[in-house]
mmCIF file of C-alpha atoms in Angstrom:
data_model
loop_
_atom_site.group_PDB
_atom_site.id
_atom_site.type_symbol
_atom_site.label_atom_id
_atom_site.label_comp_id
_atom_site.label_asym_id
_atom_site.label_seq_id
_atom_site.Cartn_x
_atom_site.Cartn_y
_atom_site.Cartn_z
ATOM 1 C CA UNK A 1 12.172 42.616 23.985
ATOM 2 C CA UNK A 2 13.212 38.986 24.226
ATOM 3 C CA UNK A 3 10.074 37.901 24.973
ATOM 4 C CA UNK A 4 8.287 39.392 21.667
ATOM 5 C CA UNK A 5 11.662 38.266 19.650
ATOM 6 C CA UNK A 6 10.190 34.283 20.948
ATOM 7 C CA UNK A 7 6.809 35.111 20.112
ATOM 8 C CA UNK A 8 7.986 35.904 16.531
ATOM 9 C CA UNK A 9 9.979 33.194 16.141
ATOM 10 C CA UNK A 10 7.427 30.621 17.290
ATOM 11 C CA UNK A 11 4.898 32.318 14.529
ATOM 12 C CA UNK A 12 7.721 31.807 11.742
ATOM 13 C CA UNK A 13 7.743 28.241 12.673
ATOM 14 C CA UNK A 14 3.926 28.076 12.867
ATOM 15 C CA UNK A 15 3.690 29.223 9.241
ATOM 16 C CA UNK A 16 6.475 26.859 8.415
ATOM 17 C CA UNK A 17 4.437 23.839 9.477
ATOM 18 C CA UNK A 18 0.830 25.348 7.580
ATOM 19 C CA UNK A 19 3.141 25.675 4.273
ATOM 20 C CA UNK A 20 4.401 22.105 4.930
ATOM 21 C CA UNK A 21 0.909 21.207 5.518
ATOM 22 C CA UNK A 22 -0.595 22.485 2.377
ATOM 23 C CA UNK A 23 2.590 21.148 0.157
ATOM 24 C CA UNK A 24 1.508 17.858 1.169
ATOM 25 C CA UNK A 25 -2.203 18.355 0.576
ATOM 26 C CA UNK A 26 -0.897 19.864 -3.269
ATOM 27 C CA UNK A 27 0.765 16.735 -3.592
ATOM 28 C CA UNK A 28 -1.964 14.642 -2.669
ATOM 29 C CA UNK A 29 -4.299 16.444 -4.667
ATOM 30 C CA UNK A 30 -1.632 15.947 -7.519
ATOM 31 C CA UNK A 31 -0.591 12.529 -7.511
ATOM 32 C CA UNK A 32 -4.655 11.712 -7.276
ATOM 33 C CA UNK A 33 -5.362 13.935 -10.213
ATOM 34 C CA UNK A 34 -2.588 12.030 -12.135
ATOM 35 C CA UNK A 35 -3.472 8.712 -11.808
ATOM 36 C CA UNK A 36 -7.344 8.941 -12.295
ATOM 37 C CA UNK A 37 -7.367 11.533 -14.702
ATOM 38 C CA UNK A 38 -9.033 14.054 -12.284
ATOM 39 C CA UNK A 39 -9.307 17.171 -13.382
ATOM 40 C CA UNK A 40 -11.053 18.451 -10.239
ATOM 41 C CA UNK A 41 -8.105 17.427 -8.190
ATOM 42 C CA UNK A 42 -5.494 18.815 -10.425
ATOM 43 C CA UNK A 43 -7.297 22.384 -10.733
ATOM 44 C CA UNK A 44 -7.319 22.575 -6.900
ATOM 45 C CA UNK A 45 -3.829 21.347 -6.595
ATOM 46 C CA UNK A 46 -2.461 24.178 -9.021
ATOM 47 C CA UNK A 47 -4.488 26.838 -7.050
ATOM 48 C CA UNK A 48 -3.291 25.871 -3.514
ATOM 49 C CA UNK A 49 0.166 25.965 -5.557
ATOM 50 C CA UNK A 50 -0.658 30.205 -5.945
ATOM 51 C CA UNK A 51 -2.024 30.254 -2.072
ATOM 52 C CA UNK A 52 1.285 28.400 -1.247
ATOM 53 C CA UNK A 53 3.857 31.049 -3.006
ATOM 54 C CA UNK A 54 1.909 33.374 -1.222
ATOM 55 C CA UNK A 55 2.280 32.030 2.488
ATOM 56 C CA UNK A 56 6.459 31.305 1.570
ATOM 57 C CA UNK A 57 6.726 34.780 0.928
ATOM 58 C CA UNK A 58 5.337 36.057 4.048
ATOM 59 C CA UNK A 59 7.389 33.901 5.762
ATOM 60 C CA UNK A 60 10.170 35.313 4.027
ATOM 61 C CA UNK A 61 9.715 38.724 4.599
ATOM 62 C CA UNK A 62 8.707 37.848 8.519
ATOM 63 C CA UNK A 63 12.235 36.680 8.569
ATOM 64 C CA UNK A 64 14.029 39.329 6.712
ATOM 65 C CA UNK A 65 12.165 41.862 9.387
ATOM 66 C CA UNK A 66 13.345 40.163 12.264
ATOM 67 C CA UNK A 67 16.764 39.602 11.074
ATOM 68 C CA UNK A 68 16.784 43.568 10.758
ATOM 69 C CA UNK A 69 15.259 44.804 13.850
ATOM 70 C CA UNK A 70 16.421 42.393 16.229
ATOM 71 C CA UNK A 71 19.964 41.813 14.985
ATOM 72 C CA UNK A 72 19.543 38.098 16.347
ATOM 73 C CA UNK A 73 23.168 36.412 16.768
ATOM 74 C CA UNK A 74 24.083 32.484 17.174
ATOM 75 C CA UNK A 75 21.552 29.748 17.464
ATOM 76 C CA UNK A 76 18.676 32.364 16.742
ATOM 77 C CA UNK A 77 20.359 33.838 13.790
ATOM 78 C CA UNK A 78 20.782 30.110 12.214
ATOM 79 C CA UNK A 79 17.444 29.414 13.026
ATOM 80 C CA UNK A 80 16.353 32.223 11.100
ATOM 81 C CA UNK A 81 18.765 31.879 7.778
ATOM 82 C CA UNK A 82 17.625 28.306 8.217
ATOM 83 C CA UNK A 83 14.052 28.812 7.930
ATOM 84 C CA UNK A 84 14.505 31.417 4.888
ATOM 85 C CA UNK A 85 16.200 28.554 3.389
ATOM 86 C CA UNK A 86 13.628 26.201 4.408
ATOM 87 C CA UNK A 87 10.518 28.440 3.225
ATOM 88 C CA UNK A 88 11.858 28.281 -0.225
ATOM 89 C CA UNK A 89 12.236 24.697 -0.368
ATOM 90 C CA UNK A 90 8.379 24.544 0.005
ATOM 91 C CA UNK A 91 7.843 26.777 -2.204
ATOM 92 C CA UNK A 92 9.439 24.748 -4.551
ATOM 93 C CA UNK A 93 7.796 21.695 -3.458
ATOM 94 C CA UNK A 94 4.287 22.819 -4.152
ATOM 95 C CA UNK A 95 6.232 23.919 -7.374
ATOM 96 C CA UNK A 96 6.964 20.259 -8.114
ATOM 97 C CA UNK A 97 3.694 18.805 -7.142
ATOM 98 C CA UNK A 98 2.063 21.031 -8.807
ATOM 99 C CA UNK A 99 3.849 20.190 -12.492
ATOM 100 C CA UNK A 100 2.463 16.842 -11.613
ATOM 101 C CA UNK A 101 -1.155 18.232 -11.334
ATOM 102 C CA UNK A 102 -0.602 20.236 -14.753
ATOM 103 C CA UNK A 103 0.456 17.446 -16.464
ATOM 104 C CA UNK A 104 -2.437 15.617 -15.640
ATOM 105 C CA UNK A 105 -4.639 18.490 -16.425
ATOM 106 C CA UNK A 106 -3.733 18.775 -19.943
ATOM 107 C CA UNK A 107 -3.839 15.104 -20.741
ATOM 108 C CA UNK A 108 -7.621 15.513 -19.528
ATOM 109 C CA UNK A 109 -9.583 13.492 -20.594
ATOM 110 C CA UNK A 110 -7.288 10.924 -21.303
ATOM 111 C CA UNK A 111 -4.978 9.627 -18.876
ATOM 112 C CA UNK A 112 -1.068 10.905 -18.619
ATOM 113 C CA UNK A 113 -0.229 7.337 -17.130
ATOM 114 C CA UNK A 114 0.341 3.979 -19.149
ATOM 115 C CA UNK A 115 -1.089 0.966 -17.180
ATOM 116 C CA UNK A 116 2.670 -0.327 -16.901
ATOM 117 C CA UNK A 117 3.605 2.525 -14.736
ATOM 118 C CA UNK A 118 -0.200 2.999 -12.843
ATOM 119 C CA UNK A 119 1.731 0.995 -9.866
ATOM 120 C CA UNK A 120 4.714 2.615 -9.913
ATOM 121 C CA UNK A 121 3.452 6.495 -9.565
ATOM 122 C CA UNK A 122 0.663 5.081 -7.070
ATOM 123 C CA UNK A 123 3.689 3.973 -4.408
ATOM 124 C CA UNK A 124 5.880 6.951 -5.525
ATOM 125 C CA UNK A 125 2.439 9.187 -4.745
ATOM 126 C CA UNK A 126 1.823 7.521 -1.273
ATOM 127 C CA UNK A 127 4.743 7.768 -0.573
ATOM 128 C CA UNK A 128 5.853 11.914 -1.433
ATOM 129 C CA UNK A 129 2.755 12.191 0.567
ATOM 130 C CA UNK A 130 3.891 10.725 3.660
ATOM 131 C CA UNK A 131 7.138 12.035 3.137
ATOM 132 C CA UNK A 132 5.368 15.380 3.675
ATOM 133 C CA UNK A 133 3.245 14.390 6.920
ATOM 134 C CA UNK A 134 6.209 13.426 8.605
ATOM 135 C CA UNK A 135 8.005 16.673 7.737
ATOM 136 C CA UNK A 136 5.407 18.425 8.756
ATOM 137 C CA UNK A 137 4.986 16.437 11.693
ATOM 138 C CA UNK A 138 8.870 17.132 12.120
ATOM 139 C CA UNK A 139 8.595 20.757 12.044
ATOM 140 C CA UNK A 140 6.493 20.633 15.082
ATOM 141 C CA UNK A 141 8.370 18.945 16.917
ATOM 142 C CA UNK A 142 11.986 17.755 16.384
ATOM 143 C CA UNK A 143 12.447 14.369 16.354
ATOM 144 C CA UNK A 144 16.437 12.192 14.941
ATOM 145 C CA UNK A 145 14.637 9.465 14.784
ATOM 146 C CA UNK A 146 12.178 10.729 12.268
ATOM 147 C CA UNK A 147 14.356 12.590 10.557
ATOM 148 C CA UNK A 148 16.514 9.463 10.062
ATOM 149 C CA UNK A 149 13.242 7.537 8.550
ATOM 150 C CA UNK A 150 12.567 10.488 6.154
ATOM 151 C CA UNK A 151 15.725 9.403 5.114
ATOM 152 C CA UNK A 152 15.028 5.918 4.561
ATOM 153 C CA UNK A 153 12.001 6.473 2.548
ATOM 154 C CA UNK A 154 13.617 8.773 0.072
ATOM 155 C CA UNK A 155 15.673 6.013 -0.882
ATOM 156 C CA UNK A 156 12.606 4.195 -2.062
ATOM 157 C CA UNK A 157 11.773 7.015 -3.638
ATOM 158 C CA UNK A 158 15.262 7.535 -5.522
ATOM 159 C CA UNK A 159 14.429 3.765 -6.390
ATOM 160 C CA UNK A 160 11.432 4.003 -8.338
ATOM 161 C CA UNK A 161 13.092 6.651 -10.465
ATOM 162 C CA UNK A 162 15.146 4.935 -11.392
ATOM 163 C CA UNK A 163 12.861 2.094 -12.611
ATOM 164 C CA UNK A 164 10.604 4.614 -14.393
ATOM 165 C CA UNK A 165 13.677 5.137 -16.657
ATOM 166 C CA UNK A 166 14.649 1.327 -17.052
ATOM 167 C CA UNK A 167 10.691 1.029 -18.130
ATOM 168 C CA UNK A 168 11.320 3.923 -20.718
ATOM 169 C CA UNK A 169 13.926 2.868 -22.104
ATOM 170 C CA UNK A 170 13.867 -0.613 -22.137
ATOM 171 C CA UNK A 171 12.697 -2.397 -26.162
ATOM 172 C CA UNK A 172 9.332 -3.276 -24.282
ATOM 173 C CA UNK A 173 8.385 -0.023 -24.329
ATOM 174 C CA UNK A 174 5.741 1.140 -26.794
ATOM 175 C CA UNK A 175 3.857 4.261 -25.399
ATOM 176 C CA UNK A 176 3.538 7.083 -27.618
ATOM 177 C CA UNK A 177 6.053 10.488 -27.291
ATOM 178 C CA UNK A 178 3.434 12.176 -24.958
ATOM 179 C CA UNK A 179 3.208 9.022 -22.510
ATOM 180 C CA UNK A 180 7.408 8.869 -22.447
ATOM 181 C CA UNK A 181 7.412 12.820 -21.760
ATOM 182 C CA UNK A 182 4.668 13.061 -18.940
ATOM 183 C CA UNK A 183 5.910 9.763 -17.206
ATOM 184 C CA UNK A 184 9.689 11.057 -17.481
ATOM 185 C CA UNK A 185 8.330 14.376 -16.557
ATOM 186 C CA UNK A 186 6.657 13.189 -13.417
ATOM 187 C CA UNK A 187 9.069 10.670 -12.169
ATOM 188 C CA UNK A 188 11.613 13.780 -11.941
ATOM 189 C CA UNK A 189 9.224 15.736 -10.361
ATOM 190 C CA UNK A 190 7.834 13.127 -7.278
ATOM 191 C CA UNK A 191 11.428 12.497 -6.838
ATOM 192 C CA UNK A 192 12.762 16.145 -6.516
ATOM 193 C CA UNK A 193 9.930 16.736 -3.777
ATOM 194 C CA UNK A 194 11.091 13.939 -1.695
ATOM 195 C CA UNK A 195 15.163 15.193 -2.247
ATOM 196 C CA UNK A 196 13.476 18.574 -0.330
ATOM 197 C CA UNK A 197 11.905 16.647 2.038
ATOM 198 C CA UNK A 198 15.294 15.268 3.508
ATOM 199 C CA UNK A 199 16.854 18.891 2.612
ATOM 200 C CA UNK A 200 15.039 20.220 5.267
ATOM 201 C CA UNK A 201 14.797 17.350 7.534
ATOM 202 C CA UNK A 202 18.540 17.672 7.858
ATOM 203 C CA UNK A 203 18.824 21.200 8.258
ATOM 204 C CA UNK A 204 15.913 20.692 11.102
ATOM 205 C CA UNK A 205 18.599 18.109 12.801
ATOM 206 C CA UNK A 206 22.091 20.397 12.778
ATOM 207 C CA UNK A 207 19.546 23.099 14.034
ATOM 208 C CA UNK A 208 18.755 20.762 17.096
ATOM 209 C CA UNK A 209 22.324 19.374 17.388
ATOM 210 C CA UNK A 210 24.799 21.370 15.687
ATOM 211 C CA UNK A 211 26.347 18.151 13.782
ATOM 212 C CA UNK A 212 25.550 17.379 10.344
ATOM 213 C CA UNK A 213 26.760 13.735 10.752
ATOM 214 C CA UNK A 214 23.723 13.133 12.831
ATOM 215 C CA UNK A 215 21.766 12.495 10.012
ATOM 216 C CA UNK A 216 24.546 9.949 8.278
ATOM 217 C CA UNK A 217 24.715 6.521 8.061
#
């Protein structure tokens, strides 16, 4: 019985990581499909966004089923509430990314970017994406130290949106209501993602040491 409790636990995490895995590739597809105009990109970003609702809620229910047949208690049980918790912060970040990819689709053929901010999104793109690799990478295979640079690269993040505002709102700015929208829009959006990101890479760390200071300072 404990053995085939394991194996389902170890398939919850697998899915996990593919959902992690495909949020970043939704993001990728995204932030490319923003800055070059691509509609290509941003149709297959919004239809990995359906595939990815799909794959949280088997997760879910996986979870919900085990909670109710194997009554798990402890460590297992936070593991579990934990990775219902986690599932729908995925969700939500191929939610995010794909807003980005919509936006982008509906300014088609024109571009949803001014030049002033084409250097801006590009690092906030690279770096939601990498953001994503390493949480994938994390839900693999725990890792403080990782978790800790997560960290440190959301502040970056939080950084640049905060500069996309100063840019919209500063005199200089003369970009039409559409442009002010999308890039307000879109700033939000890359960095909500990366807020998840560190979301889960902190609830990955208590699970592995049962201290949410471990993740402060």
């Amino acid at each position: 019985m404990r053995e085939l409790f394991q194996k389902e636990l170890s398939e919850v995490q697998e899915r996990l990581v593919d959902l992690s895995a495909t949020v970043t590739e939704i993001m990728s597809k995204a932030s490319a499909a923003f800055l070059s105009s691509d509609v290509k990109k941003a149709d297959e970003a919004i239809a990995l966004c359906e595939i990815n609702e799909e794959r949280a809620l088997v997760i879910d229910e996986m979870a919900i089923r085990i909670l109710t047949t194997q009554a798990p208690v402890a460590r297992d049980l936070r593991v579990l509430v934990a990775a219902l918790r986690i599932s729908a912060s995925l969700e939500r970040m191929g939610a995010l990314a794909g807003h980005i990819a919509t936006i982008a689709r509906f300014r088609y053929p024109e571009s949803a970017v001014p030049k002033s901010l084409v250097k801006t999104f590009t690092e906030m793109g690279e770096l939601d994406v990498a953001l994503g690799k390493k949480l994938t990478k994390l839900l693999k295979n725990t890792d403080l130290d990782l978790a800790r640079s997560i960290q440190a690269e959301d502040a970056r993040v939080d950084e640049l949106h905060r500069s996309v505002f100063d840019t919209v709102l500063s005199p200089k700015w003369k970009e039409n209501a559409l442009h002010t929208v999308d890039v307000t829009l879109a700033s939000r959006y890359h960095e909500r993602f990366a807020d998840h990101v560190v979301d889960i890479s902190a609830k990955v760390a208590y699970l592995t040491t049962g201290d949410w200071s471990e993740l402060e300072g």
